[in-house]
Short mmCIF file of C-alpha atoms and ligand atoms in Angstrom, two decimals:
data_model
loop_
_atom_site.label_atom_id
_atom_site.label_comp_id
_atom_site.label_asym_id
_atom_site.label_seq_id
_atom_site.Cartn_x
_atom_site.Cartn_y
_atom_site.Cartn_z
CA UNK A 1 -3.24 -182.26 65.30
CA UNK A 2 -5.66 -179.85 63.86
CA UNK A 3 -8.41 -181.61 65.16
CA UNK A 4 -7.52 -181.53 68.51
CA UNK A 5 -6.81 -177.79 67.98
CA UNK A 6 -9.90 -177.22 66.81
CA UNK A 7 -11.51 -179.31 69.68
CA UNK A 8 -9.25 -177.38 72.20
CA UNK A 9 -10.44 -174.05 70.66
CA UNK A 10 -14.28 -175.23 71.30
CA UNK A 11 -13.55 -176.02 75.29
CA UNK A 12 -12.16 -173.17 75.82
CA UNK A 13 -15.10 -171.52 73.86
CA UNK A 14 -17.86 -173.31 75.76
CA UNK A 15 -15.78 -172.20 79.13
CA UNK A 16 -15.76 -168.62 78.34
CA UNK A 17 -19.31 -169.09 77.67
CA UNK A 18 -20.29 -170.66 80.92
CA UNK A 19 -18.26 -168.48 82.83
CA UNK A 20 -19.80 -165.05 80.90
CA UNK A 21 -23.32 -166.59 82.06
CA UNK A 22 -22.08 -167.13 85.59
CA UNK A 23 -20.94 -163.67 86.31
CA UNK A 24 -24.12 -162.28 84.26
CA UNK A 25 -26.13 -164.68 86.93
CA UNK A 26 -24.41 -163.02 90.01
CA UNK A 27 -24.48 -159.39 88.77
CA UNK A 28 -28.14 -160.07 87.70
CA UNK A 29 -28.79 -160.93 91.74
CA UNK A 30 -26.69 -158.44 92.70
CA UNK A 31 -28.56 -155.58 91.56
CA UNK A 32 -31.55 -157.13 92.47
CA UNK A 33 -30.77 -157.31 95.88
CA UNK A 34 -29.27 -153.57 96.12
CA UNK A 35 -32.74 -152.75 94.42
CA UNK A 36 -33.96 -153.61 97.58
CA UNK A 37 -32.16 -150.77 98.88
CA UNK A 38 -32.28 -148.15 96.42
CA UNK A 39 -35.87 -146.36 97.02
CA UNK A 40 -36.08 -143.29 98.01
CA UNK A 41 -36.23 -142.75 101.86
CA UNK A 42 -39.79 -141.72 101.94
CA UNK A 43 -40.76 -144.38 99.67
CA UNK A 44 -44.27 -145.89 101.11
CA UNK A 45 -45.19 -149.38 101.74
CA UNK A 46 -48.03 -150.27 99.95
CA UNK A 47 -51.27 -148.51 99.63
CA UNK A 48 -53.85 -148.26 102.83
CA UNK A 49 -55.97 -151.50 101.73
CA UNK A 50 -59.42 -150.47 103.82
CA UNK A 51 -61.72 -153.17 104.96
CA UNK A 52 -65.31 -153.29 104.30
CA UNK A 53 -66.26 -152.50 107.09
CA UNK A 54 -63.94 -149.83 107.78
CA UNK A 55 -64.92 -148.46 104.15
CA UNK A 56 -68.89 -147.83 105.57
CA UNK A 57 -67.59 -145.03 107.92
CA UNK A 58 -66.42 -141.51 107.91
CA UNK A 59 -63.12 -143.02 107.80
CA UNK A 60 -63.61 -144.41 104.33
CA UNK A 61 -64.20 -141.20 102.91
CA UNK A 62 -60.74 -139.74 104.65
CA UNK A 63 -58.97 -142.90 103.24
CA UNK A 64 -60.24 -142.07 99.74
CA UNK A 65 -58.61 -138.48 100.26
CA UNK A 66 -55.54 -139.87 101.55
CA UNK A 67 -54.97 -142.78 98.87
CA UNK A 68 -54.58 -140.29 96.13
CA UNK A 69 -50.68 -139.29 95.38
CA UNK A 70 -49.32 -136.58 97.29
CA UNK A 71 -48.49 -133.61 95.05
CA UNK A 72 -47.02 -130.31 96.69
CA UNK A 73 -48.31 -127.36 95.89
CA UNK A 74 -46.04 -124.75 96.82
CA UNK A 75 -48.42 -121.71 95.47
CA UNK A 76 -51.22 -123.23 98.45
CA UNK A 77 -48.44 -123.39 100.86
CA UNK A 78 -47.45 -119.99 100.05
CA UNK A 79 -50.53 -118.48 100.47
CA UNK A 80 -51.64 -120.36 104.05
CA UNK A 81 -47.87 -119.20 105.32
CA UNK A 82 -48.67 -115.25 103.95
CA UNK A 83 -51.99 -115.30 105.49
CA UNK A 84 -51.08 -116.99 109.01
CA UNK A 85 -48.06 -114.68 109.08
CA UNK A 86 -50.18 -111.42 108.51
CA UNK A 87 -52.78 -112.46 110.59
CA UNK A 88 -50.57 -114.75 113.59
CA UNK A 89 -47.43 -113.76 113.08
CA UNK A 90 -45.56 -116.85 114.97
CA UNK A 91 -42.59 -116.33 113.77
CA UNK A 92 -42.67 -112.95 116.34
CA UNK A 93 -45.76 -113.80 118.52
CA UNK A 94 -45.96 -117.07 119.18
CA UNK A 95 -43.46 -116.79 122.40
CA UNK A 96 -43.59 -114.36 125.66
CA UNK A 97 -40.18 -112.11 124.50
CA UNK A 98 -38.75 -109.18 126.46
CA UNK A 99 -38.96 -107.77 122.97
CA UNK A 100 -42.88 -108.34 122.46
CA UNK A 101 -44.28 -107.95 125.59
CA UNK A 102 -43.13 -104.99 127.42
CA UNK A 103 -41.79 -104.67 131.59
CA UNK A 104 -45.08 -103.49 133.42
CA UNK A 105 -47.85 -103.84 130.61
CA UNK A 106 -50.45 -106.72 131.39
CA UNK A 107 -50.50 -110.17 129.95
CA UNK A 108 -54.33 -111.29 129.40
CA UNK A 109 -54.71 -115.33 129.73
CA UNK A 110 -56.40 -117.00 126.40
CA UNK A 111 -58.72 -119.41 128.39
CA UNK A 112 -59.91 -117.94 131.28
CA UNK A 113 -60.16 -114.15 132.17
CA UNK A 114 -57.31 -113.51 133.81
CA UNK A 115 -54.47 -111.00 133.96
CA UNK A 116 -51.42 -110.80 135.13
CA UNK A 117 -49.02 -107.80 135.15
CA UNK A 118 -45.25 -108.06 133.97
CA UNK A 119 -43.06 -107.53 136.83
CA UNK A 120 -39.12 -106.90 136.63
CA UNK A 121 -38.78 -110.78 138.02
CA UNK A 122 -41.65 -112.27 135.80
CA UNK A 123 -40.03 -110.05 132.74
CA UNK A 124 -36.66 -111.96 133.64
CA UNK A 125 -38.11 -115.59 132.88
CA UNK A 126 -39.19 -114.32 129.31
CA UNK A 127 -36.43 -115.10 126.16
CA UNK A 128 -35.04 -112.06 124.87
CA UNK A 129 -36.34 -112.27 120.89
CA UNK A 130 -38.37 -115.06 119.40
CA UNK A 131 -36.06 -117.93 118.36
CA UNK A 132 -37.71 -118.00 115.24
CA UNK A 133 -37.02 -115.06 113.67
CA UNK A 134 -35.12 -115.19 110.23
CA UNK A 135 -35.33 -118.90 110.32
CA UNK A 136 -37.18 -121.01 108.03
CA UNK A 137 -36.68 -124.68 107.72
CA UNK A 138 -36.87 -126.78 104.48
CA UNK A 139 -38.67 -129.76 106.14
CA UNK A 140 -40.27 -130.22 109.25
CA UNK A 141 -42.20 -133.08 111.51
CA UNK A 142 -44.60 -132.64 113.78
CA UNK A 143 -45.23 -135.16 115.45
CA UNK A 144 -48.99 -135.79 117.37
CA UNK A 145 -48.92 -138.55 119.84
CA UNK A 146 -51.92 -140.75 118.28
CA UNK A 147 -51.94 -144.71 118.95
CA UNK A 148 -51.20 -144.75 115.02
CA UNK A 149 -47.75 -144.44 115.41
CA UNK A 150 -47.12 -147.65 117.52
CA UNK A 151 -45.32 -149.78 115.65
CA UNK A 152 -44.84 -147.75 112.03
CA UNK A 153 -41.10 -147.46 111.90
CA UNK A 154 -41.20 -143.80 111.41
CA UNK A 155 -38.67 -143.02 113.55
CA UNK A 156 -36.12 -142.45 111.15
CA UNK A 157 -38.43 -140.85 108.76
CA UNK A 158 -39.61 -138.31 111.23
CA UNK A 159 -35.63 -137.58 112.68
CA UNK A 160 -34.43 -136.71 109.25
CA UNK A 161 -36.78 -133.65 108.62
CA UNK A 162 -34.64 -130.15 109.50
CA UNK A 163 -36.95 -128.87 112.41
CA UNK A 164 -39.12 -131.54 114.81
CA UNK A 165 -41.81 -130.36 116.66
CA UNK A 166 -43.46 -132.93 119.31
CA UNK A 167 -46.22 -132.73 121.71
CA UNK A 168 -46.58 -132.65 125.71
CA UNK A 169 -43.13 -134.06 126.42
CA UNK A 170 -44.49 -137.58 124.85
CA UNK A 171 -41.84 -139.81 125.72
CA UNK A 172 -38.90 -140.71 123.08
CA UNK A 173 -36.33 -142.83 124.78
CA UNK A 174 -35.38 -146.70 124.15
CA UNK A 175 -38.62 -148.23 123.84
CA UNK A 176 -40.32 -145.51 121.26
CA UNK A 177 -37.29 -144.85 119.02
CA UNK A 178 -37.98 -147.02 116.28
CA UNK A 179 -41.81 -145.80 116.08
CA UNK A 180 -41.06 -141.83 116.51
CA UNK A 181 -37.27 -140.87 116.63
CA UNK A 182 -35.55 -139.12 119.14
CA UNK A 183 -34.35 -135.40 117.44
CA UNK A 184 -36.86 -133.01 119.14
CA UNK A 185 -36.01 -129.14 118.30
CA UNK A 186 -39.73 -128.04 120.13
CA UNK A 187 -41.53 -129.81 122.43
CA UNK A 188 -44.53 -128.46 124.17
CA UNK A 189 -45.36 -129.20 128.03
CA UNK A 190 -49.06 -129.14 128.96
CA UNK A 191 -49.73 -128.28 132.61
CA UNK A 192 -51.79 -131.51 133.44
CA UNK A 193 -48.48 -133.63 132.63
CA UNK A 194 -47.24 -131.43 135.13
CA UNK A 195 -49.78 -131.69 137.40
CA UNK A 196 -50.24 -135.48 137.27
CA UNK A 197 -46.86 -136.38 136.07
CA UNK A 198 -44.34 -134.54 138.31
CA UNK A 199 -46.22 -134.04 140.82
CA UNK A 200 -46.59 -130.24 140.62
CA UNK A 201 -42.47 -130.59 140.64
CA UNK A 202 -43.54 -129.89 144.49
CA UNK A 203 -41.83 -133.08 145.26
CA UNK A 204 -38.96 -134.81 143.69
CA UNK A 205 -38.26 -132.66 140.47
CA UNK A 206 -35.10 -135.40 138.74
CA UNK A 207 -37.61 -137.09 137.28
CA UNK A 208 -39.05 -134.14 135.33
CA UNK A 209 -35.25 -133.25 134.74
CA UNK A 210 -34.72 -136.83 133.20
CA UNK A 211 -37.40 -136.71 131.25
CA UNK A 212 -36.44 -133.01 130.19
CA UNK A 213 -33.12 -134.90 129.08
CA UNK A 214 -34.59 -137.13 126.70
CA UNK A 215 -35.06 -133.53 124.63
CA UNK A 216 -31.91 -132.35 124.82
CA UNK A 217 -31.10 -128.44 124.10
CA UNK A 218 -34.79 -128.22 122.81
CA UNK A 219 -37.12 -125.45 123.25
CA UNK A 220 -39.27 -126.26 125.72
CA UNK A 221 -43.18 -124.26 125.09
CA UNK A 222 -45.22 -123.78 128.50
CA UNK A 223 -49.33 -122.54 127.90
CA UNK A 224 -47.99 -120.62 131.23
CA UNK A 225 -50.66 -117.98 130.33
CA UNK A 226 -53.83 -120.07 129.42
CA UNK A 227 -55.19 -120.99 132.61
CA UNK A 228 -54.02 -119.33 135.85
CA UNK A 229 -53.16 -122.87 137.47
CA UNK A 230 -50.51 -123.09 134.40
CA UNK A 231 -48.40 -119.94 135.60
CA UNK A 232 -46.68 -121.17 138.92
CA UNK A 233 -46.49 -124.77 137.59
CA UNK A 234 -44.40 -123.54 134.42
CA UNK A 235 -42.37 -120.79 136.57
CA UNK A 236 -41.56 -123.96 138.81
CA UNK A 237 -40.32 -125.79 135.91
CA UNK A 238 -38.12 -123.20 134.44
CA UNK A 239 -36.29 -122.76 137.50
CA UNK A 240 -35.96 -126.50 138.01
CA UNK A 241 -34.11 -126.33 134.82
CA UNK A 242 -32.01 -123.68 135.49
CA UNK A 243 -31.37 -125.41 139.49
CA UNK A 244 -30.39 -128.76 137.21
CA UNK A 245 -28.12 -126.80 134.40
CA UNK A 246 -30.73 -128.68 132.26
CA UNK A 247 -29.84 -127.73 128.78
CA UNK A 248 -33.55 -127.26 127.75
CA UNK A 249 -34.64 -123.84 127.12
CA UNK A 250 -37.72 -123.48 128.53
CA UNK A 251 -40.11 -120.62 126.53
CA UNK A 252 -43.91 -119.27 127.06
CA UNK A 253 -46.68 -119.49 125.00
CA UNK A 254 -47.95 -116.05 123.80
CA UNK A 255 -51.49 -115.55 125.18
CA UNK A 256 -52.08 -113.45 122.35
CA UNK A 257 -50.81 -115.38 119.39
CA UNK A 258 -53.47 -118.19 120.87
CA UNK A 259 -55.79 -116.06 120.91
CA UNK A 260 -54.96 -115.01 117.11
CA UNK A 261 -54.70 -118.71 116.36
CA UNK A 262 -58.32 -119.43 117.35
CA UNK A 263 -59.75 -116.70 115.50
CA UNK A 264 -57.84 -117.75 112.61
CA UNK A 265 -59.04 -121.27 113.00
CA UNK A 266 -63.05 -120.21 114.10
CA UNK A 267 -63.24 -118.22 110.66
CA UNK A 268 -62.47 -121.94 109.14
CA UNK A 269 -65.33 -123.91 111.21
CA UNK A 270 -62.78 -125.06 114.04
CA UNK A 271 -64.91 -123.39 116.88
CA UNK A 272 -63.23 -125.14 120.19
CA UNK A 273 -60.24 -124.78 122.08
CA UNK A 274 -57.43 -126.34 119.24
CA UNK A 275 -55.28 -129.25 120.15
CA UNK A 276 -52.06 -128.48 120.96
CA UNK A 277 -51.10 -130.49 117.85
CA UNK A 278 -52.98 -128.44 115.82
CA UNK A 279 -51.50 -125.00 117.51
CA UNK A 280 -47.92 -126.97 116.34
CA UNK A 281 -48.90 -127.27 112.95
CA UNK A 282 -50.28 -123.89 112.29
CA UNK A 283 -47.14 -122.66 113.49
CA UNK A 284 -45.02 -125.34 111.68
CA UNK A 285 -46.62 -123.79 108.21
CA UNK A 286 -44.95 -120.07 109.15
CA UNK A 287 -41.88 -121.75 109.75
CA UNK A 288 -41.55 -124.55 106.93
CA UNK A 289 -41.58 -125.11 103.96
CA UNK A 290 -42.43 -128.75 103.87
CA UNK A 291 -45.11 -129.95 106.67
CA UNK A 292 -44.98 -133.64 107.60
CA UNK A 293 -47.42 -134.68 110.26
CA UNK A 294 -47.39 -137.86 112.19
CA UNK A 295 -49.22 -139.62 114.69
CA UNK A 296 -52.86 -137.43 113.60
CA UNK A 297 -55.51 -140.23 113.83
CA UNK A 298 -58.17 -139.03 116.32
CA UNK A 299 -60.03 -142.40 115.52
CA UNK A 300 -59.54 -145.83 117.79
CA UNK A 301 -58.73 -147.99 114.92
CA UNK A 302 -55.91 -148.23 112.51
CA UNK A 303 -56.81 -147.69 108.95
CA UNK A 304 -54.73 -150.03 107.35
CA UNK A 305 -56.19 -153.21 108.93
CA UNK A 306 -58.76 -151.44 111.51
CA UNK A 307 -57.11 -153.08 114.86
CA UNK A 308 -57.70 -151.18 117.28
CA UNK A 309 -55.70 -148.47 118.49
CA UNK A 310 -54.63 -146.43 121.98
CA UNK A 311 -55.22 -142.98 121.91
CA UNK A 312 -51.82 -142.20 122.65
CA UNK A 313 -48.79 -144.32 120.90
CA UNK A 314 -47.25 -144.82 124.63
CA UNK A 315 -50.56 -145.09 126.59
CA UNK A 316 -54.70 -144.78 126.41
CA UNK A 317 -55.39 -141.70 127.96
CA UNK A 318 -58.51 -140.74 126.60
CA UNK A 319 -58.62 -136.80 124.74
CA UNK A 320 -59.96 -133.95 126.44
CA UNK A 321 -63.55 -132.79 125.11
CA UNK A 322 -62.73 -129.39 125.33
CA UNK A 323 -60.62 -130.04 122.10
CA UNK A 324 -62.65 -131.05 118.60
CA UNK A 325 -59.87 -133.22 116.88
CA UNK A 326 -62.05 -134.98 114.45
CA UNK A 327 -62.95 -131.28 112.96
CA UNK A 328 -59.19 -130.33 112.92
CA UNK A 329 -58.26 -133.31 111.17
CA UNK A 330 -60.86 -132.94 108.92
CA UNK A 331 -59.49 -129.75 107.94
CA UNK A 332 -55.26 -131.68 108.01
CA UNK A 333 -56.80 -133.65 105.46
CA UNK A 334 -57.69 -131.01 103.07
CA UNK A 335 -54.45 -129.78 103.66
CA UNK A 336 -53.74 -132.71 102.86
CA UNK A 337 -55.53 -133.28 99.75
CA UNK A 338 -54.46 -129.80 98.47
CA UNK A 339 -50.55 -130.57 98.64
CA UNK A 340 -50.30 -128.17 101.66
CA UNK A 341 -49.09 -130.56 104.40
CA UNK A 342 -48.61 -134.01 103.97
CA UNK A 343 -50.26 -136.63 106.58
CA UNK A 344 -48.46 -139.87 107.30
CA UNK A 345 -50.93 -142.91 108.05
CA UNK A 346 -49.12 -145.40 106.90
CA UNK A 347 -45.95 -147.07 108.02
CA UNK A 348 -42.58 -146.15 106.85
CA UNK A 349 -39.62 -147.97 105.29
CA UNK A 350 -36.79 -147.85 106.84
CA UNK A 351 -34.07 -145.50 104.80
CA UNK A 352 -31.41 -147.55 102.55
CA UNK A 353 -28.30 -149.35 103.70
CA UNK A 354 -25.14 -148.24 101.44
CA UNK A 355 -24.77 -150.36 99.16
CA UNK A 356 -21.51 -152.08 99.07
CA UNK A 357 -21.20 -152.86 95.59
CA UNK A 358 -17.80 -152.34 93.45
CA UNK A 359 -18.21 -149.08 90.91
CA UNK A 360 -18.26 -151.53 88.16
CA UNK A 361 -21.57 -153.12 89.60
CA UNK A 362 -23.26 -149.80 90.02
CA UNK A 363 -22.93 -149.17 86.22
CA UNK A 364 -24.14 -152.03 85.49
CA UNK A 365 -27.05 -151.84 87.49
CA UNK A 366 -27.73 -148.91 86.18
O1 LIG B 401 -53.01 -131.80 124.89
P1 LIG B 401 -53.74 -132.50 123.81
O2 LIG B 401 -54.91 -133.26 124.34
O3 LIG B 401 -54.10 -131.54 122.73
O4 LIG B 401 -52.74 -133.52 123.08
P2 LIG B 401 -52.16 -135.01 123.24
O5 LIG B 401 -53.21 -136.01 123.54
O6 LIG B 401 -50.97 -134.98 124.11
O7 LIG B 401 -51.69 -135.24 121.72
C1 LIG B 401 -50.95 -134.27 121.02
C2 LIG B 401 -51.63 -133.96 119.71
O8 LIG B 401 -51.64 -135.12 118.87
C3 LIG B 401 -53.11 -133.59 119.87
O9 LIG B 401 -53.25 -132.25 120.22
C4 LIG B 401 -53.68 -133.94 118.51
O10 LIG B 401 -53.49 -132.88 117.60
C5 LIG B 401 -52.84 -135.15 118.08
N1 LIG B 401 -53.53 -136.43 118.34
C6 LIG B 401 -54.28 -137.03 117.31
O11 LIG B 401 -54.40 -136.46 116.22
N2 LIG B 401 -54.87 -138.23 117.52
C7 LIG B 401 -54.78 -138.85 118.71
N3 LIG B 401 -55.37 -140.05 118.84
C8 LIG B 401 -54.05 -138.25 119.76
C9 LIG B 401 -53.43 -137.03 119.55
#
């Protein structure tokens, strides 16, 4: 009798046992798999590995900039923002306003000498005050439209800053979501997309419209005072939006804040006409305080794996030489380097799932 208690007492011992270990197994790969899941959303993929080959150029030496860890440095960032507001002043300048530029004085173009005199029907296309004042943004993307962001999942990455700034209406729908998002808060227009594009919207304007859609209630920034050329062109799209009830809000590029811009900029060894990427991300540091930049990688092959790469992420139009990219992103990597805006080469991850574990599990992987 009391050996079969006693032999009853060590089954049941050995079953609790086996059990304990079972449950310990399947928590054990539990958290492992929600591990998976937990990094933080702008957790990288691994390092840039550089081939030899790749190593031997001036791209090696960027790469050995960019491998280092990212540290923000918010007194650099301060400092940039004070001196490009004193000296700028975006946040007022860098759009045509009723309030900054006055019925009846003269606009002077930036790239061509030119001017054009404000009258009551060219003052009536002009915002009333500069969308940006008393607004700054925690995070911001802006998003360049280099070959480097085909295929590198940053998408989501780029959609979840506060404020996203993208270039010459670079397309976002279906096909391009996973690679660069969708949210757009600014996009700029450059008059050759126009020109080539839409046909001078002297022909059928809905496909401007439907590509205007794909942008939503963004503001919509026309160079309609660089180049005389640009000023009809950008008139013609403003009142295409408003003959659509397009809910973009179209918006003109201050002559004069370019023209502060490239000063800026020439007093720092960029000496040519900036990219409009570059005019984005100078005013992205008034407005932010957090700059991520995408799709800046003036070079034709990737720096991971050096395949090579389209100019543009959607097609291979090659850059205008009236631009000087490699010097400006010379400079984005300093930036860089000095925690002042951070550059994205790399591909993302995409952001976690929610994990679906019972409380009890969380603890415990804990
Ligand atoms: O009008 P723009 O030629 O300046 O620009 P884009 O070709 O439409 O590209 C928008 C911006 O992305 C450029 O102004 C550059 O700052 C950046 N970009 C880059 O860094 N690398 C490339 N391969 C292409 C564009």
């Amino acid at each position: 009798m009391r050996g079969r208690r006693l032999r009853n007492f060590w089954i049941f011992s050995l079953l609790v046992l086996v059990s304990a270990a079972g449950w310990f197994a399947l928590y054990s790969l539990a958290c492992y798999r929600t591990e998976g899941n937990s990094q933080s959303p702008l957790k990288k993929t691994a390092p840039v590995q550089t081939p030899q080959y790749c190593r031997e150029k001036t791209v090696g030496n960027i790469l050995k900039v960019y491998s280092q860890d990212w540290i923000k440095q918010k007194g650099y960032i301060t400092l940039l923002r004070s001196e490009l507001n004193s000296k700028c002043n975006g946040v007022d300048k860098a759009i045509v306003t009723q309030t900054n530029t006055a019925m009846g004085s003269n606009i002077t173009y930036d790239a061509e000498k030119r001017i054009v005199k404000v009258t009551p029907k060219l003052f009536d296309t002009f915002v009333k005050d500069s969308p940006f004042i008393n607004k700054t943004f925690k995070t911001c993307s802006v998003v360049g439209n280099g070959g480097i962001l085909a295929n590198s999942s940053c998408g989501e990455e780029i959609d979840s800053a506060q404020f996203v700034i993208r270039c010459n209406l670079a397309p976002v729908g279906s096909g391009y979501r996973r690679d660069v998002g969708t949210k757009t808060n600014l996009v700029t227009s450059n008059p050759s997309i126009l020109l080539y594009k839409f046909g001078s919207l002297m022909e059928l304007r809905r496909p401007f419209v439907e590509r205007l859609g794909t942008f939503g209630d963004s503001l919509v920034l026309f160079p309609t005072f660089s180049y005389g050329q640009n000023t009809a062109v950008s008139l013609r799209a403003l009142y295409t939006v408003q003959d659509f009830g397009s809910p973009a809000r179209p918006v003109f590029m201050n002559p004069e804040y370019m023209r502060s811009l490239a000063r800026f900029w020439k007093t720092r060894g960029l000496k040519k006409r900036l990219s409009t990427g570059m005019m984005m991300a100078s005013l992205a540091l008034e407005l932010c305080d957090e700059v991520h930049l995408y799709g800046f990688w003036p070079y034709p092959q990737h720096p991971r794996d050096c395949r090579s790469l389209n100019n543009h992420y959607y097609d291979d139009m090659k850059a205008k030489s009236v631009h000087a990219m490699p010097v400006e992103f010379d400079q984005l990597v300093q930036f860089h380097n000095q925690g002042v805006v951070r550059l994205h080469l790399e591909e993302c991850t995409p952001r976690p799932k929610q994990s679906h574990l019972p409380f009890f599990l969380h603890w415990w992987c804990s």
